[in-house]
């Protein structure tokens, strides 16, 4: 029993130390070259492409808060209303409220409801259609930076993965493009639920793999993630509350530049 209590005490201490490291840090681990560096001082026009309302709060809050802190313009394109359970209209309103918490102007948040792009594990989304719709938003807002899921899509949800592949198709079709794309690196099941403890491995990986342009963005205001996610009332059940508390995505995002290999 004594060793068990000692292990708990050590774990709690390490959790507190890790959280303190995040809360006392800048929003981006120092890197060379700096993330989103603009030599002329021009602010970026970033488009975050997600699959469902609540993706922005559950997975991308550290990225959003970083972009805000640097004064960049953030736009969100949500591909579906998340209507798998018939509450799509409610979820559409919830993302607007969550984005207000995250300081994203409502006129810069767009939620689609295309008949061929409906929420669901069994629904396959057309990558070519996704590419066209995303390209339209790039032109409207003069976007120079895309941010989205990686190939696994954090949870393996097929809608998340389809968004990634739609952007891949867009990149392949625009060889002379003036925009770049970044993906949120998915974590193993162990690292996914270590909360702020994952900060140490994330910092090491972002420093070690500099040649692949990978960056660790820290969230020194994790309460913002919780408050934003709480606006998604239709989804705010007990296990998602625990997810936001223990998920490493609440405390940091690791973004990697998408390189077109085709």
mmCIF file with all atom_site columns, N, CA, C and O in Angstrom, residues 49-56 58-60 78-80 82 91 117-125 127 130 134 147-168 183-184 186 192 240 243 249 258:
data_model
loop_
_atom_site.group_PDB
_atom_site.id
_atom_site.type_symbol
_atom_site.label_atom_id
_atom_site.label_alt_id
_atom_site.label_comp_id
_atom_site.label_asym_id
_atom_site.label_entity_id
_atom_site.label_seq_id
_atom_site.pdbx_PDB_ins_code
_atom_site.Cartn_x
_atom_site.Cartn_y
_atom_site.Cartn_z
_atom_site.occupancy
_atom_site.B_iso_or_equiv
_atom_site.pdbx_formal_charge
_atom_site.auth_seq_id
_atom_site.auth_comp_id
_atom_site.auth_asym_id
_atom_site.auth_atom_id
_atom_site.pdbx_PDB_model_num
ATOM 1   N N  . UNK A 1 49  ? -9.692  23.883 -40.914 1.00 0.00 ? 49  UNK A N  1
ATOM 2   C CA . UNK A 1 49  ? -10.715 23.048 -41.538 1.00 0.00 ? 49  UNK A CA 1
ATOM 3   C C  . UNK A 1 49  ? -10.987 21.853 -40.623 1.00 0.00 ? 49  UNK A C  1
ATOM 4   O O  . UNK A 1 49  ? -10.093 21.037 -40.372 1.00 0.00 ? 49  UNK A O  1
ATOM 5   N N  . UNK A 1 50  ? -12.218 21.754 -40.137 1.00 0.00 ? 50  UNK A N  1
ATOM 6   C CA . UNK A 1 50  ? -12.598 20.682 -39.216 1.00 0.00 ? 50  UNK A CA 1
ATOM 7   C C  . UNK A 1 50  ? -13.798 19.930 -39.779 1.00 0.00 ? 50  UNK A C  1
ATOM 8   O O  . UNK A 1 50  ? -14.417 20.367 -40.756 1.00 0.00 ? 50  UNK A O  1
ATOM 9   N N  . UNK A 1 51  ? -14.124 18.823 -39.170 1.00 0.00 ? 51  UNK A N  1
ATOM 10  C CA . UNK A 1 51  ? -15.223 17.992 -39.667 1.00 0.00 ? 51  UNK A CA 1
ATOM 11  C C  . UNK A 1 51  ? -16.539 18.271 -38.961 1.00 0.00 ? 51  UNK A C  1
ATOM 12  O O  . UNK A 1 51  ? -17.601 18.263 -39.590 1.00 0.00 ? 51  UNK A O  1
ATOM 13  N N  . UNK A 1 52  ? -16.495 18.516 -37.653 1.00 0.00 ? 52  UNK A N  1
ATOM 14  C CA . UNK A 1 52  ? -17.716 18.655 -36.856 1.00 0.00 ? 52  UNK A CA 1
ATOM 15  C C  . UNK A 1 52  ? -17.609 19.828 -35.881 1.00 0.00 ? 52  UNK A C  1
ATOM 16  O O  . UNK A 1 52  ? -16.508 20.154 -35.426 1.00 0.00 ? 52  UNK A O  1
ATOM 17  N N  . UNK A 1 53  ? -18.740 20.426 -35.519 1.00 0.00 ? 53  UNK A N  1
ATOM 18  C CA . UNK A 1 53  ? -18.736 21.376 -34.420 1.00 0.00 ? 53  UNK A CA 1
ATOM 19  C C  . UNK A 1 53  ? -18.220 20.662 -33.158 1.00 0.00 ? 53  UNK A C  1
ATOM 20  O O  . UNK A 1 53  ? -18.607 19.527 -32.890 1.00 0.00 ? 53  UNK A O  1
ATOM 21  N N  . UNK A 1 54  ? -17.368 21.290 -32.448 1.00 0.00 ? 54  UNK A N  1
ATOM 22  C CA . UNK A 1 54  ? -16.646 20.900 -31.226 1.00 0.00 ? 54  UNK A CA 1
ATOM 23  C C  . UNK A 1 54  ? -15.228 20.432 -31.498 1.00 0.00 ? 54  UNK A C  1
ATOM 24  O O  . UNK A 1 54  ? -14.401 20.386 -30.595 1.00 0.00 ? 54  UNK A O  1
ATOM 25  N N  . UNK A 1 55  ? -14.893 20.115 -32.782 1.00 0.00 ? 55  UNK A N  1
ATOM 26  C CA . UNK A 1 55  ? -13.501 19.764 -33.096 1.00 0.00 ? 55  UNK A CA 1
ATOM 27  C C  . UNK A 1 55  ? -12.566 20.915 -32.745 1.00 0.00 ? 55  UNK A C  1
ATOM 28  O O  . UNK A 1 55  ? -11.447 20.691 -32.269 1.00 0.00 ? 55  UNK A O  1
ATOM 29  N N  . UNK A 1 56  ? -13.021 22.131 -32.991 1.00 0.00 ? 56  UNK A N  1
ATOM 30  C CA . UNK A 1 56  ? -12.165 23.297 -32.752 1.00 0.00 ? 56  UNK A CA 1
ATOM 31  C C  . UNK A 1 56  ? -11.810 23.434 -31.273 1.00 0.00 ? 56  UNK A C  1
ATOM 32  O O  . UNK A 1 56  ? -10.683 23.795 -30.919 1.00 0.00 ? 56  UNK A O  1
ATOM 33  N N  . UNK A 1 58  ? -12.205 20.872 -28.826 1.00 0.00 ? 58  UNK A N  1
ATOM 34  C CA . UNK A 1 58  ? -11.702 19.634 -28.255 1.00 0.00 ? 58  UNK A CA 1
ATOM 35  C C  . UNK A 1 58  ? -10.263 19.341 -28.663 1.00 0.00 ? 58  UNK A C  1
ATOM 36  O O  . UNK A 1 58  ? -9.490  18.779 -27.884 1.00 0.00 ? 58  UNK A O  1
ATOM 37  N N  . UNK A 1 59  ? -9.882  19.752 -29.875 1.00 0.00 ? 59  UNK A N  1
ATOM 38  C CA . UNK A 1 59  ? -8.573  19.370 -30.400 1.00 0.00 ? 59  UNK A CA 1
ATOM 39  C C  . UNK A 1 59  ? -7.651  20.538 -30.739 1.00 0.00 ? 59  UNK A C  1
ATOM 40  O O  . UNK A 1 59  ? -6.439  20.420 -30.599 1.00 0.00 ? 59  UNK A O  1
ATOM 41  N N  . UNK A 1 60  ? -8.197  21.666 -31.199 1.00 0.00 ? 60  UNK A N  1
ATOM 42  C CA . UNK A 1 60  ? -7.367  22.717 -31.788 1.00 0.00 ? 60  UNK A CA 1
ATOM 43  C C  . UNK A 1 60  ? -7.272  24.001 -30.951 1.00 0.00 ? 60  UNK A C  1
ATOM 44  O O  . UNK A 1 60  ? -6.734  24.986 -31.442 1.00 0.00 ? 60  UNK A O  1
ATOM 45  N N  . UNK A 1 78  ? -16.170 24.484 -41.024 1.00 0.00 ? 78  UNK A N  1
ATOM 46  C CA . UNK A 1 78  ? -16.652 23.232 -40.448 1.00 0.00 ? 78  UNK A CA 1
ATOM 47  C C  . UNK A 1 78  ? -17.455 22.515 -41.531 1.00 0.00 ? 78  UNK A C  1
ATOM 48  O O  . UNK A 1 78  ? -18.471 23.031 -42.001 1.00 0.00 ? 78  UNK A O  1
ATOM 49  N N  . UNK A 1 79  ? -17.027 21.329 -41.915 1.00 0.00 ? 79  UNK A N  1
ATOM 50  C CA . UNK A 1 79  ? -17.583 20.661 -43.089 1.00 0.00 ? 79  UNK A CA 1
ATOM 51  C C  . UNK A 1 79  ? -19.011 20.157 -42.874 1.00 0.00 ? 79  UNK A C  1
ATOM 52  O O  . UNK A 1 79  ? -19.790 20.075 -43.825 1.00 0.00 ? 79  UNK A O  1
ATOM 53  N N  . UNK A 1 80  ? -19.387 19.824 -41.645 1.00 0.00 ? 80  UNK A N  1
ATOM 54  C CA . UNK A 1 80  ? -20.743 19.339 -41.386 1.00 0.00 ? 80  UNK A CA 1
ATOM 55  C C  . UNK A 1 80  ? -21.325 19.996 -40.149 1.00 0.00 ? 80  UNK A C  1
ATOM 56  O O  . UNK A 1 80  ? -20.613 20.620 -39.361 1.00 0.00 ? 80  UNK A O  1
ATOM 57  N N  . UNK A 1 82  ? -22.663 18.140 -37.888 1.00 0.00 ? 82  UNK A N  1
ATOM 58  C CA . UNK A 1 82  ? -22.611 17.119 -36.846 1.00 0.00 ? 82  UNK A CA 1
ATOM 59  C C  . UNK A 1 82  ? -23.978 16.542 -36.532 1.00 0.00 ? 82  UNK A C  1
ATOM 60  O O  . UNK A 1 82  ? -24.333 16.353 -35.370 1.00 0.00 ? 82  UNK A O  1
ATOM 61  N N  . UNK A 1 91  ? -26.028 22.043 -32.812 1.00 0.00 ? 91  UNK A N  1
ATOM 62  C CA . UNK A 1 91  ? -24.570 22.022 -32.833 1.00 0.00 ? 91  UNK A CA 1
ATOM 63  C C  . UNK A 1 91  ? -24.007 23.181 -33.651 1.00 0.00 ? 91  UNK A C  1
ATOM 64  O O  . UNK A 1 91  ? -22.933 23.708 -33.334 1.00 0.00 ? 91  UNK A O  1
ATOM 65  N N  . UNK A 1 117 ? -21.975 15.454 -47.612 1.00 0.00 ? 117 UNK A N  1
ATOM 66  C CA . UNK A 1 117 ? -20.953 15.563 -46.559 1.00 0.00 ? 117 UNK A CA 1
ATOM 67  C C  . UNK A 1 117 ? -21.628 15.588 -45.195 1.00 0.00 ? 117 UNK A C  1
ATOM 68  O O  . UNK A 1 117 ? -21.471 16.521 -44.416 1.00 0.00 ? 117 UNK A O  1
ATOM 69  N N  . UNK A 1 118 ? -22.365 14.524 -44.904 1.00 0.00 ? 118 UNK A N  1
ATOM 70  C CA . UNK A 1 118 ? -23.088 14.431 -43.652 1.00 0.00 ? 118 UNK A CA 1
ATOM 71  C C  . UNK A 1 118 ? -22.284 13.645 -42.613 1.00 0.00 ? 118 UNK A C  1
ATOM 72  O O  . UNK A 1 118 ? -21.579 12.682 -42.937 1.00 0.00 ? 118 UNK A O  1
ATOM 73  N N  . UNK A 1 119 ? -22.416 14.054 -41.362 1.00 0.00 ? 119 UNK A N  1
ATOM 74  C CA . UNK A 1 119 ? -21.703 13.438 -40.242 1.00 0.00 ? 119 UNK A CA 1
ATOM 75  C C  . UNK A 1 119 ? -22.060 11.959 -40.096 1.00 0.00 ? 119 UNK A C  1
ATOM 76  O O  . UNK A 1 119 ? -23.226 11.578 -40.224 1.00 0.00 ? 119 UNK A O  1
ATOM 77  N N  . UNK A 1 120 ? -21.059 11.142 -39.807 1.00 0.00 ? 120 UNK A N  1
ATOM 78  C CA . UNK A 1 120 ? -21.328 9.742  -39.538 1.00 0.00 ? 120 UNK A CA 1
ATOM 79  C C  . UNK A 1 120 ? -20.123 8.858  -39.796 1.00 0.00 ? 120 UNK A C  1
ATOM 80  O O  . UNK A 1 120 ? -19.386 9.072  -40.758 1.00 0.00 ? 120 UNK A O  1
ATOM 81  N N  . UNK A 1 121 ? -19.920 7.867  -38.934 1.00 0.00 ? 121 UNK A N  1
ATOM 82  C CA . UNK A 1 121 ? -18.798 6.943  -39.090 1.00 0.00 ? 121 UNK A CA 1
ATOM 83  C C  . UNK A 1 121 ? -18.884 6.162  -40.400 1.00 0.00 ? 121 UNK A C  1
ATOM 84  O O  . UNK A 1 121 ? -17.864 5.763  -40.959 1.00 0.00 ? 121 UNK A O  1
ATOM 85  N N  . UNK A 1 122 ? -20.084 5.935  -40.886 1.00 0.00 ? 122 UNK A N  1
ATOM 86  C CA . UNK A 1 122 ? -20.257 5.132  -42.090 1.00 0.00 ? 122 UNK A CA 1
ATOM 87  C C  . UNK A 1 122 ? -20.370 5.984  -43.359 1.00 0.00 ? 122 UNK A C  1
ATOM 88  O O  . UNK A 1 122 ? -20.541 5.448  -44.451 1.00 0.00 ? 122 UNK A O  1
ATOM 89  N N  . UNK A 1 123 ? -20.278 7.296  -43.200 1.00 0.00 ? 123 UNK A N  1
ATOM 90  C CA . UNK A 1 123 ? -20.406 8.191  -44.347 1.00 0.00 ? 123 UNK A CA 1
ATOM 91  C C  . UNK A 1 123 ? -19.028 8.544  -44.903 1.00 0.00 ? 123 UNK A C  1
ATOM 92  O O  . UNK A 1 123 ? -18.204 9.138  -44.210 1.00 0.00 ? 123 UNK A O  1
ATOM 93  N N  . UNK A 1 124 ? -18.795 8.170  -46.137 1.00 0.00 ? 124 UNK A N  1
ATOM 94  C CA . UNK A 1 124 ? -17.537 8.499  -46.810 1.00 0.00 ? 124 UNK A CA 1
ATOM 95  C C  . UNK A 1 124 ? -17.685 9.820  -47.547 1.00 0.00 ? 124 UNK A C  1
ATOM 96  O O  . UNK A 1 124 ? -18.632 10.005 -48.313 1.00 0.00 ? 124 UNK A O  1
ATOM 97  N N  . UNK A 1 125 ? -16.765 10.720 -47.318 1.00 0.00 ? 125 UNK A N  1
ATOM 98  C CA . UNK A 1 125 ? -16.816 12.040 -47.938 1.00 0.00 ? 125 UNK A CA 1
ATOM 99  C C  . UNK A 1 125 ? -15.944 12.065 -49.197 1.00 0.00 ? 125 UNK A C  1
ATOM 100 O O  . UNK A 1 125 ? -14.830 11.543 -49.208 1.00 0.00 ? 125 UNK A O  1
ATOM 101 N N  . UNK A 1 127 ? -13.425 13.287 -51.605 1.00 0.00 ? 127 UNK A N  1
ATOM 102 C CA . UNK A 1 127 ? -12.225 14.115 -51.435 1.00 0.00 ? 127 UNK A CA 1
ATOM 103 C C  . UNK A 1 127 ? -12.151 15.239 -52.459 1.00 0.00 ? 127 UNK A C  1
ATOM 104 O O  . UNK A 1 127 ? -11.702 16.348 -52.152 1.00 0.00 ? 127 UNK A O  1
ATOM 105 N N  . UNK A 1 130 ? -14.511 17.952 -51.347 1.00 0.00 ? 130 UNK A N  1
ATOM 106 C CA . UNK A 1 130 ? -13.901 18.674 -50.232 1.00 0.00 ? 130 UNK A CA 1
ATOM 107 C C  . UNK A 1 130 ? -12.841 19.650 -50.735 1.00 0.00 ? 130 UNK A C  1
ATOM 108 O O  . UNK A 1 130 ? -12.790 20.809 -50.295 1.00 0.00 ? 130 UNK A O  1
ATOM 109 N N  . UNK A 1 134 ? -13.018 23.704 -50.084 1.00 0.00 ? 134 UNK A N  1
ATOM 110 C CA . UNK A 1 134 ? -11.948 24.355 -49.318 1.00 0.00 ? 134 UNK A CA 1
ATOM 111 C C  . UNK A 1 134 ? -11.240 25.397 -50.171 1.00 0.00 ? 134 UNK A C  1
ATOM 112 O O  . UNK A 1 134 ? -10.912 26.497 -49.699 1.00 0.00 ? 134 UNK A O  1
ATOM 113 N N  . UNK A 1 147 ? -4.920  24.663 -41.750 1.00 0.00 ? 147 UNK A N  1
ATOM 114 C CA . UNK A 1 147 ? -4.626  23.816 -40.598 1.00 0.00 ? 147 UNK A CA 1
ATOM 115 C C  . UNK A 1 147 ? -5.743  22.785 -40.491 1.00 0.00 ? 147 UNK A C  1
ATOM 116 O O  . UNK A 1 147 ? -6.931  23.136 -40.585 1.00 0.00 ? 147 UNK A O  1
ATOM 117 N N  . UNK A 1 148 ? -5.378  21.531 -40.294 1.00 0.00 ? 148 UNK A N  1
ATOM 118 C CA . UNK A 1 148 ? -6.399  20.489 -40.239 1.00 0.00 ? 148 UNK A CA 1
ATOM 119 C C  . UNK A 1 148 ? -5.855  19.262 -39.512 1.00 0.00 ? 148 UNK A C  1
ATOM 120 O O  . UNK A 1 148 ? -4.789  19.307 -38.881 1.00 0.00 ? 148 UNK A O  1
ATOM 121 N N  . UNK A 1 149 ? -6.591  18.149 -39.595 1.00 0.00 ? 149 UNK A N  1
ATOM 122 C CA . UNK A 1 149 ? -6.173  16.882 -39.005 1.00 0.00 ? 149 UNK A CA 1
ATOM 123 C C  . UNK A 1 149 ? -5.070  16.235 -39.844 1.00 0.00 ? 149 UNK A C  1
ATOM 124 O O  . UNK A 1 149 ? -4.917  16.523 -41.027 1.00 0.00 ? 149 UNK A O  1
ATOM 125 N N  . UNK A 1 150 ? -4.347  15.313 -39.225 1.00 0.00 ? 150 UNK A N  1
ATOM 126 C CA . UNK A 1 150 ? -3.433  14.479 -40.002 1.00 0.00 ? 150 UNK A CA 1
ATOM 127 C C  . UNK A 1 150 ? -4.187  13.254 -40.523 1.00 0.00 ? 150 UNK A C  1
ATOM 128 O O  . UNK A 1 150 ? -5.418  13.164 -40.394 1.00 0.00 ? 150 UNK A O  1
ATOM 129 N N  . UNK A 1 151 ? -3.476  12.319 -41.091 1.00 0.00 ? 151 UNK A N  1
ATOM 130 C CA . UNK A 1 151 ? -4.103  11.171 -41.742 1.00 0.00 ? 151 UNK A CA 1
ATOM 131 C C  . UNK A 1 151 ? -4.928  10.324 -40.772 1.00 0.00 ? 151 UNK A C  1
ATOM 132 O O  . UNK A 1 151 ? -5.951  9.751  -41.157 1.00 0.00 ? 151 UNK A O  1
ATOM 133 N N  . UNK A 1 152 ? -4.521  10.237 -39.506 1.00 0.00 ? 152 UNK A N  1
ATOM 134 C CA . UNK A 1 152 ? -5.282  9.444  -38.537 1.00 0.00 ? 152 UNK A CA 1
ATOM 135 C C  . UNK A 1 152 ? -6.445  10.227 -37.960 1.00 0.00 ? 152 UNK A C  1
ATOM 136 O O  . UNK A 1 152 ? -7.436  9.649  -37.509 1.00 0.00 ? 152 UNK A O  1
ATOM 137 N N  . UNK A 1 153 ? -6.338  11.554 -37.932 1.00 0.00 ? 153 UNK A N  1
ATOM 138 C CA . UNK A 1 153 ? -7.456  12.378 -37.477 1.00 0.00 ? 153 UNK A CA 1
ATOM 139 C C  . UNK A 1 153 ? -7.723  12.342 -35.994 1.00 0.00 ? 153 UNK A C  1
ATOM 140 O O  . UNK A 1 153 ? -8.884  12.400 -35.562 1.00 0.00 ? 153 UNK A O  1
ATOM 141 N N  . UNK A 1 154 ? -6.686  12.215 -35.158 1.00 0.00 ? 154 UNK A N  1
ATOM 142 C CA . UNK A 1 154 ? -6.757  12.195 -33.696 1.00 0.00 ? 154 UNK A CA 1
ATOM 143 C C  . UNK A 1 154 ? -7.452  10.934 -33.177 1.00 0.00 ? 154 UNK A C  1
ATOM 144 O O  . UNK A 1 154 ? -6.889  10.159 -32.417 1.00 0.00 ? 154 UNK A O  1
ATOM 145 N N  . UNK A 1 155 ? -8.695  10.742 -33.568 1.00 0.00 ? 155 UNK A N  1
ATOM 146 C CA . UNK A 1 155 ? -9.497  9.633  -33.040 1.00 0.00 ? 155 UNK A CA 1
ATOM 147 C C  . UNK A 1 155 ? -9.716  8.525  -34.061 1.00 0.00 ? 155 UNK A C  1
ATOM 148 O O  . UNK A 1 155 ? -10.323 7.499  -33.750 1.00 0.00 ? 155 UNK A O  1
ATOM 149 N N  . UNK A 1 156 ? -9.246  8.727  -35.271 1.00 0.00 ? 156 UNK A N  1
ATOM 150 C CA . UNK A 1 156 ? -9.489  7.764  -36.324 1.00 0.00 ? 156 UNK A CA 1
ATOM 151 C C  . UNK A 1 156 ? -10.844 7.910  -36.987 1.00 0.00 ? 156 UNK A C  1
ATOM 152 O O  . UNK A 1 156 ? -11.220 7.099  -37.830 1.00 0.00 ? 156 UNK A O  1
ATOM 153 N N  . UNK A 1 157 ? -11.591 8.964  -36.618 1.00 0.00 ? 157 UNK A N  1
ATOM 154 C CA . UNK A 1 157 ? -12.917 9.171  -37.210 1.00 0.00 ? 157 UNK A CA 1
ATOM 155 C C  . UNK A 1 157 ? -12.768 9.349  -38.720 1.00 0.00 ? 157 UNK A C  1
ATOM 156 O O  . UNK A 1 157 ? -11.966 10.157 -39.181 1.00 0.00 ? 157 UNK A O  1
ATOM 157 N N  . UNK A 1 158 ? -13.538 8.604  -39.524 1.00 0.00 ? 158 UNK A N  1
ATOM 158 C CA . UNK A 1 158 ? -13.385 8.700  -40.988 1.00 0.00 ? 158 UNK A CA 1
ATOM 159 C C  . UNK A 1 158 ? -13.648 10.093 -41.544 1.00 0.00 ? 158 UNK A C  1
ATOM 160 O O  . UNK A 1 158 ? -13.042 10.471 -42.552 1.00 0.00 ? 158 UNK A O  1
ATOM 161 N N  . UNK A 1 159 ? -14.529 10.870 -40.918 1.00 0.00 ? 159 UNK A N  1
ATOM 162 C CA . UNK A 1 159 ? -14.773 12.238 -41.392 1.00 0.00 ? 159 UNK A CA 1
ATOM 163 C C  . UNK A 1 159 ? -13.534 13.106 -41.201 1.00 0.00 ? 159 UNK A C  1
ATOM 164 O O  . UNK A 1 159 ? -13.197 13.927 -42.059 1.00 0.00 ? 159 UNK A O  1
ATOM 165 N N  . UNK A 1 160 ? -12.833 12.940 -40.076 1.00 0.00 ? 160 UNK A N  1
ATOM 166 C CA . UNK A 1 160 ? -11.589 13.681 -39.837 1.00 0.00 ? 160 UNK A CA 1
ATOM 167 C C  . UNK A 1 160 ? -10.560 13.325 -40.915 1.00 0.00 ? 160 UNK A C  1
ATOM 168 O O  . UNK A 1 160 ? -9.891  14.195 -41.476 1.00 0.00 ? 160 UNK A O  1
ATOM 169 N N  . UNK A 1 161 ? -10.460 12.041 -41.191 1.00 0.00 ? 161 UNK A N  1
ATOM 170 C CA . UNK A 1 161 ? -9.462  11.563 -42.144 1.00 0.00 ? 161 UNK A CA 1
ATOM 171 C C  . UNK A 1 161 ? -9.793  12.022 -43.562 1.00 0.00 ? 161 UNK A C  1
ATOM 172 O O  . UNK A 1 161 ? -8.885  12.350 -44.350 1.00 0.00 ? 161 UNK A O  1
ATOM 173 N N  . UNK A 1 162 ? -11.079 12.064 -43.883 1.00 0.00 ? 162 UNK A N  1
ATOM 174 C CA . UNK A 1 162 ? -11.472 12.528 -45.212 1.00 0.00 ? 162 UNK A CA 1
ATOM 175 C C  . UNK A 1 162 ? -11.115 13.995 -45.416 1.00 0.00 ? 162 UNK A C  1
ATOM 176 O O  . UNK A 1 162 ? -10.708 14.399 -46.519 1.00 0.00 ? 162 UNK A O  1
ATOM 177 N N  . UNK A 1 163 ? -11.270 14.815 -44.374 1.00 0.00 ? 163 UNK A N  1
ATOM 178 C CA . UNK A 1 163 ? -10.887 16.224 -44.479 1.00 0.00 ? 163 UNK A CA 1
ATOM 179 C C  . UNK A 1 163 ? -9.400  16.330 -44.809 1.00 0.00 ? 163 UNK A C  1
ATOM 180 O O  . UNK A 1 163 ? -8.983  17.114 -45.674 1.00 0.00 ? 163 UNK A O  1
ATOM 181 N N  . UNK A 1 164 ? -8.600  15.533 -44.129 1.00 0.00 ? 164 UNK A N  1
ATOM 182 C CA . UNK A 1 164 ? -7.153  15.525 -44.403 1.00 0.00 ? 164 UNK A CA 1
ATOM 183 C C  . UNK A 1 164 ? -6.885  15.177 -45.860 1.00 0.00 ? 164 UNK A C  1
ATOM 184 O O  . UNK A 1 164 ? -6.096  15.852 -46.544 1.00 0.00 ? 164 UNK A O  1
ATOM 185 N N  . UNK A 1 165 ? -7.537  14.136 -46.356 1.00 0.00 ? 165 UNK A N  1
ATOM 186 C CA . UNK A 1 165 ? -7.273  13.694 -47.726 1.00 0.00 ? 165 UNK A CA 1
ATOM 187 C C  . UNK A 1 165 ? -7.826  14.678 -48.762 1.00 0.00 ? 165 UNK A C  1
ATOM 188 O O  . UNK A 1 165 ? -7.268  14.805 -49.862 1.00 0.00 ? 165 UNK A O  1
ATOM 189 N N  . UNK A 1 166 ? -8.896  15.385 -48.405 1.00 0.00 ? 166 UNK A N  1
ATOM 190 C CA . UNK A 1 166 ? -9.391  16.435 -49.287 1.00 0.00 ? 166 UNK A CA 1
ATOM 191 C C  . UNK A 1 166 ? -8.369  17.538 -49.449 1.00 0.00 ? 166 UNK A C  1
ATOM 192 O O  . UNK A 1 166 ? -8.149  18.048 -50.562 1.00 0.00 ? 166 UNK A O  1
ATOM 193 N N  . UNK A 1 167 ? -7.707  17.905 -48.365 1.00 0.00 ? 167 UNK A N  1
ATOM 194 C CA . UNK A 1 167 ? -6.668  18.935 -48.433 1.00 0.00 ? 167 UNK A CA 1
ATOM 195 C C  . UNK A 1 167 ? -5.450  18.411 -49.174 1.00 0.00 ? 167 UNK A C  1
ATOM 196 O O  . UNK A 1 167 ? -4.814  19.142 -49.953 1.00 0.00 ? 167 UNK A O  1
ATOM 197 N N  . UNK A 1 168 ? -5.135  17.151 -48.976 1.00 0.00 ? 168 UNK A N  1
ATOM 198 C CA . UNK A 1 168 ? -4.035  16.541 -49.743 1.00 0.00 ? 168 UNK A CA 1
ATOM 199 C C  . UNK A 1 168 ? -4.302  16.645 -51.251 1.00 0.00 ? 168 UNK A C  1
ATOM 200 O O  . UNK A 1 168 ? -3.411  16.959 -52.039 1.00 0.00 ? 168 UNK A O  1
ATOM 201 N N  . UNK A 1 183 ? -0.791  20.023 -40.339 1.00 0.00 ? 183 UNK A N  1
ATOM 202 C CA . UNK A 1 183 ? -1.643  18.991 -39.775 1.00 0.00 ? 183 UNK A CA 1
ATOM 203 C C  . UNK A 1 183 ? -1.368  18.811 -38.288 1.00 0.00 ? 183 UNK A C  1
ATOM 204 O O  . UNK A 1 183 ? -0.227  18.941 -37.832 1.00 0.00 ? 183 UNK A O  1
ATOM 205 N N  . UNK A 1 184 ? -2.439  18.528 -37.543 1.00 0.00 ? 184 UNK A N  1
ATOM 206 C CA . UNK A 1 184 ? -2.319  18.253 -36.114 1.00 0.00 ? 184 UNK A CA 1
ATOM 207 C C  . UNK A 1 184 ? -1.848  16.813 -35.937 1.00 0.00 ? 184 UNK A C  1
ATOM 208 O O  . UNK A 1 184 ? -2.522  15.875 -36.371 1.00 0.00 ? 184 UNK A O  1
ATOM 209 N N  . UNK A 1 186 ? -1.381  13.326 -34.545 1.00 0.00 ? 186 UNK A N  1
ATOM 210 C CA . UNK A 1 186 ? -2.133  12.439 -33.654 1.00 0.00 ? 186 UNK A CA 1
ATOM 211 C C  . UNK A 1 186 ? -1.187  11.755 -32.665 1.00 0.00 ? 186 UNK A C  1
ATOM 212 O O  . UNK A 1 186 ? -0.041  11.432 -33.003 1.00 0.00 ? 186 UNK A O  1
ATOM 213 N N  . UNK A 1 192 ? -2.162  10.374 -25.543 1.00 0.00 ? 192 UNK A N  1
ATOM 214 C CA . UNK A 1 192 ? -3.382  11.151 -25.733 1.00 0.00 ? 192 UNK A CA 1
ATOM 215 C C  . UNK A 1 192 ? -4.031  11.536 -24.416 1.00 0.00 ? 192 UNK A C  1
ATOM 216 O O  . UNK A 1 192 ? -4.634  12.609 -24.292 1.00 0.00 ? 192 UNK A O  1
ATOM 217 N N  . UNK A 1 240 ? -16.802 13.456 -22.013 1.00 0.00 ? 240 UNK A N  1
ATOM 218 C CA . UNK A 1 240 ? -16.110 14.526 -22.728 1.00 0.00 ? 240 UNK A CA 1
ATOM 219 C C  . UNK A 1 240 ? -15.534 15.549 -21.747 1.00 0.00 ? 240 UNK A C  1
ATOM 220 O O  . UNK A 1 240 ? -14.516 16.178 -22.043 1.00 0.00 ? 240 UNK A O  1
ATOM 221 N N  . UNK A 1 243 ? -12.430 13.993 -20.902 1.00 0.00 ? 243 UNK A N  1
ATOM 222 C CA . UNK A 1 243 ? -11.514 14.083 -22.036 1.00 0.00 ? 243 UNK A CA 1
ATOM 223 C C  . UNK A 1 243 ? -10.802 15.430 -22.050 1.00 0.00 ? 243 UNK A C  1
ATOM 224 O O  . UNK A 1 243 ? -9.577  15.498 -22.186 1.00 0.00 ? 243 UNK A O  1
ATOM 225 N N  . UNK A 1 249 ? -4.361  17.211 -25.935 1.00 0.00 ? 249 UNK A N  1
ATOM 226 C CA . UNK A 1 249 ? -4.742  18.234 -26.914 1.00 0.00 ? 249 UNK A CA 1
ATOM 227 C C  . UNK A 1 249 ? -5.295  19.493 -26.250 1.00 0.00 ? 249 UNK A C  1
ATOM 228 O O  . UNK A 1 249 ? -5.369  20.535 -26.889 1.00 0.00 ? 249 UNK A O  1
ATOM 229 N N  . UNK A 1 258 ? 2.437   19.864 -43.937 1.00 0.00 ? 258 UNK A N  1
ATOM 230 C CA . UNK A 1 258 ? 2.077   18.813 -44.881 1.00 0.00 ? 258 UNK A CA 1
ATOM 231 C C  . UNK A 1 258 ? 2.903   19.003 -46.152 1.00 0.00 ? 258 UNK A C  1
ATOM 232 O O  . UNK A 1 258 ? 2.843   20.062 -46.786 1.00 0.00 ? 258 UNK A O  1
#
